[in-house]
């Protein structure tokens, strides 16, 4: 469902990523680890086409991400729930409204919106805090709220960038359990982290990035598989 093929990204003279290749199958749970500055956030920004690769190709669900026209980018992002380190919640809106706005942007019929928001807030354990503002929540709750907003539109893949970076170990464990639950309910999940302890405990596939290079992959996938090639037609039917 996702493939990076010989991807490099330079910011002027800075080589953020060099020759990165890996593939992720539908339903997988993958950790991307590596020290600060390794290139983890850059990988995510490339996936949602905030930035373009300097070289190489990125495929997601039949889309050539590297070649998308600007007007096609919303179709890509509709299927990817991205959770950034700084949460990016609207501070003047409640947790409920933050998720609701995501549904409005997607064009979900009005009558379906409230029940869907209630459903995801319950999934992440925030039903009781739905009407609070971001400034009134703890770090763990903010992470849950950001996840709820990402999930509410029912994306195929959830990509969380250092979701436990600012949390104490016990709260971090709760977030990981939640991400595992989300994965068990059928979403492909990719998580970046610089915390090795956390990854060890979970026994999942781990891709290691160091100084912009992929240095190990505990469960590499066949990069030449054809699974991505026949999706275009199916995607268009959904419109
Ligand atoms: N917009 C940018 N302009 C210049 N350099 C950048 C930019 N974004 C990231 N970098 C550089 O790319 C490298 C990887 O950054 P990043 O992907 O944020 O790493 P990580 O998320 O693993 O900490 C770093 O050296 C960083 O300074
Ligand atoms: Mg980062």
Short mmCIF file of C-alpha atoms and ligand atoms in Angstrom, two decimals:
data_model
loop_
_atom_site.label_atom_id
_atom_site.label_comp_id
_atom_site.label_asym_id
_atom_site.label_seq_id
_atom_site.Cartn_x
_atom_site.Cartn_y
_atom_site.Cartn_z
CA UNK A 1 0.00 0.00 0.00
CA UNK A 2 3.01 2.26 0.58
CA UNK A 3 6.36 2.25 -1.13
CA UNK A 4 9.41 4.52 -1.00
CA UNK A 5 11.74 3.79 -3.90
CA UNK A 6 15.27 5.24 -3.77
CA UNK A 7 14.02 8.43 -2.20
CA UNK A 8 16.39 11.27 -1.41
CA UNK A 9 15.55 14.69 -0.05
CA UNK A 10 17.94 17.62 0.09
CA UNK A 11 17.27 20.99 1.64
CA UNK A 12 19.87 23.06 -0.18
CA UNK A 13 23.19 21.55 0.89
CA UNK A 14 21.58 19.48 3.68
CA UNK A 15 21.00 15.83 2.80
CA UNK A 16 18.01 15.00 4.98
CA UNK A 17 17.34 11.61 3.34
CA UNK A 18 19.49 9.51 1.01
CA UNK A 19 18.37 6.56 -1.11
CA UNK A 20 15.54 5.34 1.12
CA UNK A 21 13.63 2.26 -0.04
CA UNK A 22 11.00 0.31 1.86
CA UNK A 23 7.46 -0.92 1.42
CA UNK A 24 4.60 -1.32 3.87
CA UNK A 25 1.77 -3.82 3.36
CA UNK A 26 -1.87 -3.08 4.23
CA UNK A 27 -2.60 -3.67 7.90
CA UNK A 28 1.03 -3.51 9.02
CA UNK A 29 2.28 -1.84 12.21
CA UNK A 30 5.71 -0.33 11.60
CA UNK A 31 8.11 1.64 13.75
CA UNK A 32 10.55 4.06 12.16
CA UNK A 33 13.29 4.78 14.65
CA UNK A 34 16.45 6.83 14.63
CA UNK A 35 18.07 9.67 16.54
CA UNK A 36 16.89 13.24 16.39
CA UNK A 37 17.75 14.72 12.99
CA UNK A 38 17.78 11.32 11.26
CA UNK A 39 15.04 12.31 8.82
CA UNK A 40 11.90 10.77 10.35
CA UNK A 41 9.67 13.83 10.12
CA UNK A 42 10.91 14.47 6.58
CA UNK A 43 9.65 10.98 5.64
CA UNK A 44 6.18 11.89 6.85
CA UNK A 45 6.18 15.28 5.13
CA UNK A 46 7.10 13.56 1.86
CA UNK A 47 4.25 11.08 2.23
CA UNK A 48 1.57 13.74 2.51
CA UNK A 49 3.25 15.85 -0.17
CA UNK A 50 4.04 18.83 2.01
CA UNK A 51 7.39 18.47 0.26
CA UNK A 52 8.58 16.60 -2.84
CA UNK A 53 11.49 14.17 -3.06
CA UNK A 54 14.69 15.45 -4.69
CA UNK A 55 15.04 11.99 -6.21
CA UNK A 56 13.08 8.75 -6.19
CA UNK A 57 9.46 7.72 -6.09
CA UNK A 58 6.75 7.35 -3.47
CA UNK A 59 3.61 5.28 -4.08
CA UNK A 60 0.58 5.22 -1.83
CA UNK A 61 -2.44 3.12 -2.65
CA UNK A 62 -2.00 3.37 -6.41
CA UNK A 63 -1.09 7.08 -6.37
CA UNK A 64 2.27 8.36 -7.57
CA UNK A 65 2.75 10.75 -4.68
CA UNK A 66 5.87 12.35 -6.18
CA UNK A 67 3.97 13.20 -9.40
CA UNK A 68 0.61 14.37 -7.99
CA UNK A 69 -0.75 17.65 -9.24
CA UNK A 70 -1.68 20.14 -6.55
CA UNK A 71 -5.40 19.59 -7.03
CA UNK A 72 -4.92 15.84 -6.43
CA UNK A 73 -3.22 16.26 -3.08
CA UNK A 74 -6.48 16.39 -1.06
CA UNK A 75 -7.36 12.91 -2.38
CA UNK A 76 -4.06 11.62 -1.05
CA UNK A 77 -4.44 13.28 2.35
CA UNK A 78 -8.00 12.05 2.76
CA UNK A 79 -6.63 8.53 3.16
CA UNK A 80 -3.75 9.36 5.50
CA UNK A 81 -4.31 10.34 9.11
CA UNK A 82 -1.22 12.27 10.11
CA UNK A 83 -0.43 13.19 13.69
CA UNK A 84 2.41 15.64 14.09
CA UNK A 85 4.50 16.14 17.20
CA UNK A 86 2.96 19.51 17.93
CA UNK A 87 -0.62 18.11 17.50
CA UNK A 88 -1.76 21.04 15.31
CA UNK A 89 -5.16 21.28 16.97
CA UNK A 90 -7.13 24.50 16.57
CA UNK A 91 -6.73 26.20 19.93
CA UNK A 92 -9.96 28.21 19.76
CA UNK A 93 -12.07 25.10 19.11
CA UNK A 94 -13.06 22.27 21.44
CA UNK A 95 -11.79 18.75 20.96
CA UNK A 96 -15.20 17.83 19.56
CA UNK A 97 -15.11 20.74 17.08
CA UNK A 98 -11.57 19.91 15.98
CA UNK A 99 -12.73 16.47 14.88
CA UNK A 100 -16.00 17.81 13.49
CA UNK A 101 -14.18 20.30 11.24
CA UNK A 102 -12.15 17.45 9.74
CA UNK A 103 -15.41 15.77 8.74
CA UNK A 104 -16.84 18.99 7.32
CA UNK A 105 -13.71 19.48 5.21
CA UNK A 106 -14.07 15.94 3.92
CA UNK A 107 -17.69 16.63 3.00
CA UNK A 108 -19.28 14.01 5.22
CA UNK A 109 -23.09 14.46 5.30
CA UNK A 110 -24.12 16.65 8.25
CA UNK A 111 -26.29 14.06 9.93
CA UNK A 112 -23.42 11.59 10.07
CA UNK A 113 -20.92 13.97 11.62
CA UNK A 114 -21.85 14.11 15.31
CA UNK A 115 -22.27 10.33 15.75
CA UNK A 116 -18.93 9.73 14.03
CA UNK A 117 -17.11 12.26 16.25
CA UNK A 118 -18.67 10.69 19.34
CA UNK A 119 -17.54 7.28 18.14
CA UNK A 120 -13.86 8.23 17.72
CA UNK A 121 -13.74 10.25 20.93
CA UNK A 122 -15.01 7.18 22.72
CA UNK A 123 -12.39 5.02 20.97
CA UNK A 124 -9.55 7.27 22.19
CA UNK A 125 -11.11 7.64 25.65
CA UNK A 126 -11.98 11.33 25.48
CA UNK A 127 -15.80 11.28 25.56
CA UNK A 128 -15.83 13.10 28.89
CA UNK A 129 -13.47 15.80 27.62
CA UNK A 130 -15.11 16.44 24.26
CA UNK A 131 -16.09 20.00 25.15
CA UNK A 132 -12.74 21.12 26.53
CA UNK A 133 -10.27 23.26 24.60
CA UNK A 134 -6.74 22.04 23.80
CA UNK A 135 -5.25 24.30 26.50
CA UNK A 136 -7.29 22.41 29.09
CA UNK A 137 -5.87 18.97 28.24
CA UNK A 138 -2.79 17.07 29.40
CA UNK A 139 -0.10 15.92 26.94
CA UNK A 140 -1.50 12.40 26.71
CA UNK A 141 -5.00 13.74 26.15
CA UNK A 142 -3.78 16.10 23.43
CA UNK A 143 -2.14 13.17 21.68
CA UNK A 144 -5.44 11.27 21.89
CA UNK A 145 -7.33 14.28 20.58
CA UNK A 146 -4.95 14.58 17.63
CA UNK A 147 -5.40 10.88 16.95
CA UNK A 148 -9.17 11.24 17.10
CA UNK A 149 -9.06 14.05 14.57
CA UNK A 150 -6.84 11.94 12.29
CA UNK A 151 -9.12 8.90 12.60
CA UNK A 152 -12.48 10.57 12.28
CA UNK A 153 -12.34 10.63 8.47
CA UNK A 154 -11.56 6.91 8.41
CA UNK A 155 -8.14 7.01 6.71
CA UNK A 156 -6.44 3.87 5.43
CA UNK A 157 -3.14 4.71 7.08
CA UNK A 158 -2.27 6.50 10.29
CA UNK A 159 1.18 8.07 10.59
CA UNK A 160 2.09 9.37 14.04
CA UNK A 161 5.32 11.36 14.39
CA UNK A 162 6.87 10.75 17.82
CA UNK A 163 3.49 10.32 19.50
CA UNK A 164 5.09 9.57 22.85
CA UNK A 165 7.93 12.08 22.64
CA UNK A 166 6.53 14.46 25.24
CA UNK A 167 4.86 11.90 27.51
CA UNK A 168 5.80 10.08 30.70
CA UNK A 169 6.36 6.30 30.32
CA UNK A 170 2.97 5.24 31.65
CA UNK A 171 1.03 7.67 29.45
CA UNK A 172 3.23 6.67 26.50
CA UNK A 173 2.29 3.04 27.07
CA UNK A 174 -1.39 3.97 26.94
CA UNK A 175 -0.91 5.76 23.61
CA UNK A 176 0.92 2.73 22.19
CA UNK A 177 -1.90 0.44 23.31
CA UNK A 178 -4.37 2.76 21.60
CA UNK A 179 -2.34 2.73 18.37
CA UNK A 180 -2.24 -1.05 18.54
CA UNK A 181 -6.01 -1.14 18.95
CA UNK A 182 -6.37 1.16 15.92
CA UNK A 183 -4.13 -1.23 13.98
CA UNK A 184 -6.17 -4.25 15.06
CA UNK A 185 -9.28 -2.51 13.76
CA UNK A 186 -7.71 -2.56 10.30
CA UNK A 187 -5.63 0.58 9.88
CA UNK A 188 -2.05 0.49 8.68
CA UNK A 189 -0.03 2.26 11.38
CA UNK A 190 3.40 3.90 11.09
CA UNK A 191 5.00 5.41 14.16
CA UNK A 192 8.26 7.29 14.43
CA UNK A 193 10.13 7.39 17.70
CA UNK A 194 13.63 7.81 19.05
CA UNK A 195 12.79 5.60 22.05
CA UNK A 196 14.30 2.14 21.66
CA UNK A 197 12.85 0.77 24.91
CA UNK A 198 9.34 1.33 23.71
CA UNK A 199 9.94 -0.42 20.40
CA UNK A 200 11.68 -3.40 21.98
CA UNK A 201 8.71 -4.04 24.23
CA UNK A 202 6.25 -4.14 21.32
CA UNK A 203 8.01 -6.65 19.06
CA UNK A 204 6.91 -5.02 15.80
CA UNK A 205 8.68 -4.35 12.53
CA UNK A 206 11.35 -1.69 12.98
CA UNK A 207 12.95 0.39 10.24
CA UNK A 208 16.02 2.30 11.43
CA UNK A 209 17.06 5.60 9.85
CA UNK A 210 20.42 7.12 10.72
CA UNK A 211 21.74 10.33 9.21
CA UNK A 212 19.18 10.07 6.44
CA UNK A 213 19.98 6.49 5.48
CA UNK A 214 18.01 3.33 6.11
CA UNK A 215 20.38 1.16 8.13
CA UNK A 216 18.12 -1.74 9.06
CA UNK A 217 14.66 -3.17 8.48
CA UNK A 218 13.61 -6.09 10.67
CA UNK A 219 11.01 -7.35 8.18
CA UNK A 220 11.71 -6.02 4.69
CA UNK A 221 8.99 -6.36 2.05
CA UNK A 222 9.37 -7.20 -1.62
CA UNK A 223 9.78 -3.85 -3.34
CA UNK A 224 8.89 -5.21 -6.76
CA UNK A 225 5.49 -6.56 -5.79
CA UNK A 226 2.71 -5.54 -8.13
CA UNK A 227 0.05 -4.84 -5.49
CA UNK A 228 -0.01 -1.10 -6.15
CA UNK A 229 -0.52 -1.25 -9.87
CA UNK A 230 -4.22 -1.94 -10.29
CA UNK A 231 -5.70 0.41 -7.75
CA UNK A 232 -6.31 3.46 -9.91
CA UNK A 233 -9.65 2.32 -11.30
CA UNK A 234 -10.99 1.34 -7.91
CA UNK A 235 -10.01 4.71 -6.43
CA UNK A 236 -11.83 6.62 -9.13
CA UNK A 237 -15.04 4.70 -8.58
CA UNK A 238 -15.12 5.91 -4.98
CA UNK A 239 -15.41 9.58 -6.01
N1 LIG B 1 12.86 22.67 5.90
C1 LIG B 1 14.12 22.30 6.16
N2 LIG B 1 15.16 23.06 5.73
C2 LIG B 1 16.43 22.67 5.99
N3 LIG B 1 16.78 21.56 6.64
C3 LIG B 1 15.79 20.77 7.09
C4 LIG B 1 14.42 21.09 6.88
N4 LIG B 1 13.66 20.12 7.43
C5 LIG B 1 14.52 19.24 7.97
N5 LIG B 1 15.81 19.61 7.78
C6 LIG B 1 17.01 18.87 8.19
O1 LIG B 1 16.87 17.54 7.77
C7 LIG B 1 17.35 16.64 8.75
C8 LIG B 1 16.28 15.68 9.16
O2 LIG B 1 15.27 16.38 9.87
P1 LIG B 1 13.97 15.67 10.46
O3 LIG B 1 13.31 14.90 9.37
O4 LIG B 1 13.18 16.69 11.15
O5 LIG B 1 14.61 14.63 11.50
P2 LIG B 1 13.92 13.83 12.70
O6 LIG B 1 12.44 13.99 12.55
O7 LIG B 1 14.39 12.43 12.53
O8 LIG B 1 14.43 14.44 13.96
C9 LIG B 1 17.89 17.51 9.89
O9 LIG B 1 19.27 17.66 9.71
C10 LIG B 1 17.16 18.81 9.70
O10 LIG B 1 17.92 19.88 10.18
MG1 LIG B 2 11.06 14.65 13.85
#
